[in-house]
Amino acid sequence: MTLKLTSGAKLVAATHNPGKAREIAALLEGRFQVIAAGELGLPEPEEIEQTFVGNAVLKARKAADASGLPALADDSGLSVRALDGQPGIYSARWAGPTKDFAIAMAKVEERLEESHSDDRSAFFTCALALAWPDGPVVAVEGRVEGSLTFPGRGERGFGYDPIFTPEGHSITFGEMDPTAKDAMSHRARAFEKLKAALFD
Ligand code: ITT
């Protein structure tokens, strides 16, 4: 079996996060026929693994087996050094059941104040996993370093973007043009690795 995906092939984007789905579609550059997990009615699996790669593989595997199509999953999050890497794989869960990232960002700020550390460095990680139905799975990881800013700024992007300023820049991901974010983000870096490994 080939581990390459040819242009125009059907590919399930195994995410229920609309912000991510938008970025994944842009990064795939119209190369594939992307089908959203929601369109196929795929359930949102419980993320029981302890690493980004572990959870990305779990989500890709389930979506590929349920759909009979190759599936691409993303597991990602924000790691704050002064908080020993939290929220990390729990980044989505810090937003609570209503997925309110104002709550999640306030929690990061509060925990930082409690830590009494002045280290504001943080990084985003993105693990991407591509699984074939009844076949192999390939996973890669990308990272972007930056620092946290409070209060957050900008309405673009999603999740923790308003509080994250990437290294070497003075605006947050929330203020940045989406194409600029897509040129440097953790997701873009993971995509570069995946493309090199898998796409024709
Ligand atoms: P799926 O599992 O359905 O893909 P999810 O939102 O639950 O959706 P994750 O478990 O991977 O996905 O959670 C990652 C969280 O980390 C996500 O909800 C975002 O809030 C945050 N995150 C990831 N990438 C981000 C980015 O580029 N900008 C801002 N926040 C990001």
Short mmCIF file of C-alpha atoms and ligand atoms in Angstrom, two decimals:
data_model
loop_
_atom_site.label_atom_id
_atom_site.label_comp_id
_atom_site.label_asym_id
_atom_site.label_seq_id
_atom_site.Cartn_x
_atom_site.Cartn_y
_atom_site.Cartn_z
CA MET A 1 0.00 0.00 0.00
CA THR A 2 1.23 3.46 -0.86
CA LEU A 3 1.75 6.01 1.87
CA LYS A 4 1.13 8.85 -0.55
CA LEU A 5 -2.12 10.71 -1.08
CA THR A 6 -2.76 11.83 -4.64
CA SER A 7 -4.26 15.22 -5.43
CA GLY A 8 -8.05 15.23 -5.50
CA ALA A 9 -8.35 12.25 -3.12
CA LYS A 10 -11.12 12.32 -0.53
CA LEU A 11 -9.87 13.16 2.95
CA VAL A 12 -11.82 13.45 6.19
CA ALA A 13 -10.85 16.41 8.40
CA ALA A 14 -11.39 14.73 11.76
CA THR A 15 -12.06 17.85 13.83
CA HIS A 16 -15.15 19.38 15.39
CA ASN A 17 -13.42 22.72 15.95
CA PRO A 18 -14.45 25.22 13.22
CA GLY A 19 -11.35 27.42 13.77
CA LYS A 20 -9.04 24.48 13.17
CA ALA A 21 -11.12 23.20 10.23
CA ARG A 22 -10.71 26.60 8.52
CA GLU A 23 -6.95 26.57 8.97
CA ILE A 24 -6.64 22.94 7.86
CA ALA A 25 -8.60 23.67 4.67
CA ALA A 26 -6.36 26.68 3.93
CA LEU A 27 -3.18 24.69 4.58
CA LEU A 28 -4.32 21.87 2.28
CA GLU A 29 -4.61 24.50 -0.50
CA GLY A 30 -7.52 22.84 -2.31
CA ARG A 31 -5.33 19.80 -2.92
CA PHE A 32 -7.90 17.27 -1.69
CA GLN A 33 -11.65 16.82 -1.48
CA VAL A 34 -11.95 17.63 2.20
CA ILE A 35 -14.97 16.23 4.02
CA ALA A 36 -15.71 17.53 7.53
CA ALA A 37 -16.25 15.04 10.36
CA GLY A 38 -19.54 16.82 11.13
CA GLU A 39 -20.83 16.25 7.56
CA LEU A 40 -20.40 12.51 8.08
CA GLY A 41 -21.98 12.68 11.53
CA LEU A 42 -18.82 11.29 13.15
CA PRO A 43 -18.91 11.44 16.96
CA GLU A 44 -16.33 13.46 18.94
CA PRO A 45 -14.14 10.81 20.58
CA GLU A 46 -12.99 11.09 24.17
CA GLU A 47 -9.32 12.15 24.27
CA ILE A 48 -7.87 9.66 26.72
CA GLU A 49 -4.19 9.74 25.72
CA GLN A 50 -1.49 11.69 27.56
CA THR A 51 0.30 13.28 24.59
CA PHE A 52 -0.65 15.46 21.60
CA VAL A 53 0.48 12.74 19.19
CA GLY A 54 -1.41 10.07 21.13
CA ASN A 55 -4.67 12.00 20.92
CA ALA A 56 -4.17 12.95 17.25
CA VAL A 57 -3.62 9.28 16.37
CA LEU A 58 -6.69 8.26 18.38
CA LYS A 59 -8.91 10.80 16.56
CA ALA A 60 -7.54 9.97 13.08
CA ARG A 61 -7.84 6.22 13.63
CA LYS A 62 -11.48 6.44 14.76
CA ALA A 63 -12.49 8.73 11.90
CA ALA A 64 -10.76 6.58 9.25
CA ASP A 65 -12.31 3.37 10.55
CA ALA A 66 -15.79 4.91 10.82
CA SER A 67 -15.72 6.58 7.38
CA GLY A 68 -13.67 4.13 5.32
CA LEU A 69 -11.62 7.12 4.08
CA PRO A 70 -8.18 8.50 4.95
CA ALA A 71 -8.60 10.85 7.91
CA LEU A 72 -6.50 13.74 9.16
CA ALA A 73 -6.72 14.74 12.83
CA ASP A 74 -5.12 17.59 14.77
CA ASP A 75 -4.41 17.65 18.48
CA SER A 76 -2.97 20.88 19.69
CA GLY A 77 -2.63 23.22 22.62
CA LEU A 78 -0.87 25.96 24.51
CA SER A 79 1.95 25.12 26.95
CA VAL A 80 2.96 27.79 29.47
CA ARG A 81 6.45 27.36 30.96
CA ALA A 82 5.67 29.03 34.31
CA LEU A 83 2.75 26.59 34.68
CA ASP A 84 4.87 23.50 34.00
CA GLY A 85 3.44 23.19 30.50
CA GLN A 86 -0.23 23.59 31.41
CA PRO A 87 -2.84 23.65 29.95
CA GLY A 88 -1.08 21.53 27.26
CA ILE A 89 -3.25 18.60 26.18
CA TYR A 90 -6.01 20.04 28.39
CA SER A 91 -6.19 23.31 26.39
CA ALA A 92 -9.71 22.67 25.07
CA ARG A 93 -10.91 21.40 28.45
CA TRP A 94 -9.86 24.62 30.26
CA ALA A 95 -12.59 26.36 28.26
CA GLY A 96 -15.25 24.24 29.96
CA PRO A 97 -18.32 22.58 28.47
CA THR A 98 -19.43 25.77 26.69
CA LYS A 99 -15.99 26.04 24.97
CA ASP A 100 -15.64 29.63 26.15
CA PHE A 101 -12.04 30.73 25.61
CA ALA A 102 -12.53 33.94 27.58
CA ILE A 103 -12.80 31.59 30.58
CA ALA A 104 -9.72 29.60 29.51
CA MET A 105 -7.60 32.73 28.97
CA ALA A 106 -8.70 34.19 32.32
CA LYS A 107 -7.69 30.91 33.96
CA VAL A 108 -4.21 31.12 32.42
CA GLU A 109 -3.84 34.71 33.66
CA GLU A 110 -5.03 33.80 37.16
CA ARG A 111 -2.71 30.79 37.41
CA LEU A 112 0.22 32.92 36.24
CA GLU A 113 -0.51 35.50 38.93
CA GLU A 114 -0.66 32.73 41.53
CA SER A 115 2.65 31.31 40.31
CA HIS A 116 4.46 34.62 41.11
CA SER A 117 6.67 33.94 38.11
CA ASP A 118 7.48 36.68 35.62
CA ASP A 119 8.21 34.15 32.89
CA ARG A 120 5.56 34.76 30.19
CA SER A 121 7.03 32.37 27.63
CA ALA A 122 4.75 29.78 26.05
CA PHE A 123 4.48 27.67 22.94
CA PHE A 124 1.78 26.13 20.81
CA THR A 125 2.12 22.51 19.71
CA CYS A 126 0.22 20.84 16.90
CA ALA A 127 0.27 17.10 16.30
CA LEU A 128 -1.21 15.94 13.00
CA ALA A 129 -2.06 12.32 12.33
CA LEU A 130 -3.14 10.83 9.02
CA ALA A 131 -4.73 7.39 9.21
CA TRP A 132 -5.80 5.05 6.45
CA PRO A 133 -8.83 2.82 7.01
CA ASP A 134 -7.55 -0.52 8.31
CA GLY A 135 -4.06 0.71 7.53
CA PRO A 136 -1.13 2.65 8.88
CA VAL A 137 -1.11 5.98 10.64
CA VAL A 138 1.57 8.65 10.34
CA ALA A 139 2.02 11.42 12.92
CA VAL A 140 4.13 14.59 13.00
CA GLU A 141 4.45 17.54 15.38
CA GLY A 142 5.10 21.27 14.92
CA ARG A 143 5.72 24.05 17.44
CA VAL A 144 5.80 27.83 17.61
CA GLU A 145 7.42 29.77 20.48
CA GLY A 146 6.08 33.03 21.82
CA SER A 147 4.98 34.98 24.87
CA LEU A 148 1.72 35.72 26.61
CA THR A 149 0.09 39.16 26.74
CA PHE A 150 -2.79 40.28 28.97
CA PRO A 151 -5.37 41.53 28.24
CA GLY A 152 -5.68 39.63 24.98
CA ARG A 153 -5.84 41.50 21.68
CA GLY A 154 -7.53 40.81 18.35
CA GLU A 155 -10.65 39.12 17.06
CA ARG A 156 -9.05 36.90 14.43
CA GLY A 157 -8.05 33.27 14.79
CA PHE A 158 -9.59 31.17 17.58
CA GLY A 159 -8.94 29.72 21.02
CA TYR A 160 -5.95 31.29 22.81
CA ASP A 161 -4.85 33.41 19.81
CA PRO A 162 -5.59 36.82 21.45
CA ILE A 163 -3.01 36.26 24.24
CA PHE A 164 -0.23 34.70 22.14
CA THR A 165 2.49 36.82 20.48
CA PRO A 166 4.81 34.69 18.35
CA GLU A 167 8.55 35.18 18.81
CA GLY A 168 9.99 38.00 16.68
CA HIS A 169 6.60 39.72 16.25
CA SER A 170 4.76 42.46 18.10
CA ILE A 171 1.15 41.49 17.33
CA THR A 172 -0.82 38.55 18.67
CA PHE A 173 -2.15 35.68 16.55
CA GLY A 174 -5.56 37.22 17.26
CA GLU A 175 -4.51 40.41 15.45
CA MET A 176 -2.63 38.71 12.64
CA ASP A 177 -3.84 38.21 9.09
CA PRO A 178 -4.77 34.51 8.73
CA THR A 179 -2.27 34.01 5.89
CA ALA A 180 0.51 35.39 8.09
CA LYS A 181 -0.44 33.02 10.93
CA ASP A 182 -0.55 30.15 8.41
CA ALA A 183 3.01 30.96 7.36
CA MET A 184 4.49 30.46 10.85
CA SER A 185 2.09 28.60 13.12
CA HIS A 186 2.58 25.27 14.90
CA ARG A 187 -0.09 23.88 12.54
CA ALA A 188 1.76 25.17 9.44
CA ARG A 189 5.03 23.65 10.68
CA ALA A 190 3.40 20.28 11.30
CA PHE A 191 1.81 20.48 7.82
CA GLU A 192 5.20 21.06 6.19
CA LYS A 193 6.46 17.84 7.74
CA LEU A 194 3.34 15.91 6.75
CA LYS A 195 3.47 17.18 3.17
CA ALA A 196 7.11 16.21 2.83
CA ALA A 197 6.33 12.71 4.07
CA LEU A 198 3.03 11.95 2.43
CA PHE A 199 1.72 14.14 -0.33
CA ASP A 200 2.61 13.73 -4.00
P1 ITT B 1 -11.09 18.55 17.88
O1 ITT B 1 -10.54 17.60 18.93
O2 ITT B 1 -12.45 18.19 17.42
O3 ITT B 1 -10.14 18.78 16.76
P2 ITT B 1 -10.70 20.50 20.00
O4 ITT B 1 -10.93 21.98 20.06
O5 ITT B 1 -11.24 19.65 21.12
O6 ITT B 1 -11.27 20.00 18.59
P3 ITT B 1 -8.02 19.86 20.86
O7 ITT B 1 -8.43 18.81 21.80
O8 ITT B 1 -6.80 19.59 20.01
O9 ITT B 1 -9.17 20.23 19.83
O10 ITT B 1 -7.83 21.20 21.66
C1 ITT B 1 -6.88 22.12 21.34
C2 ITT B 1 -7.24 23.48 21.91
O11 ITT B 1 -6.04 24.27 21.92
C3 ITT B 1 -8.22 24.18 21.00
O12 ITT B 1 -9.54 24.06 21.45
C4 ITT B 1 -7.73 25.62 21.00
O13 ITT B 1 -8.38 26.38 21.91
C5 ITT B 1 -6.27 25.54 21.40
N1 ITT B 1 -5.51 25.78 20.18
C6 ITT B 1 -4.98 24.88 19.32
N2 ITT B 1 -4.45 25.48 18.26
C7 ITT B 1 -4.65 26.79 18.43
C8 ITT B 1 -4.36 27.92 17.66
O14 ITT B 1 -3.79 27.84 16.47
N3 ITT B 1 -4.71 29.11 18.15
C9 ITT B 1 -5.33 29.24 19.34
N4 ITT B 1 -5.67 28.22 20.12
C10 ITT B 1 -5.33 27.00 19.67
#
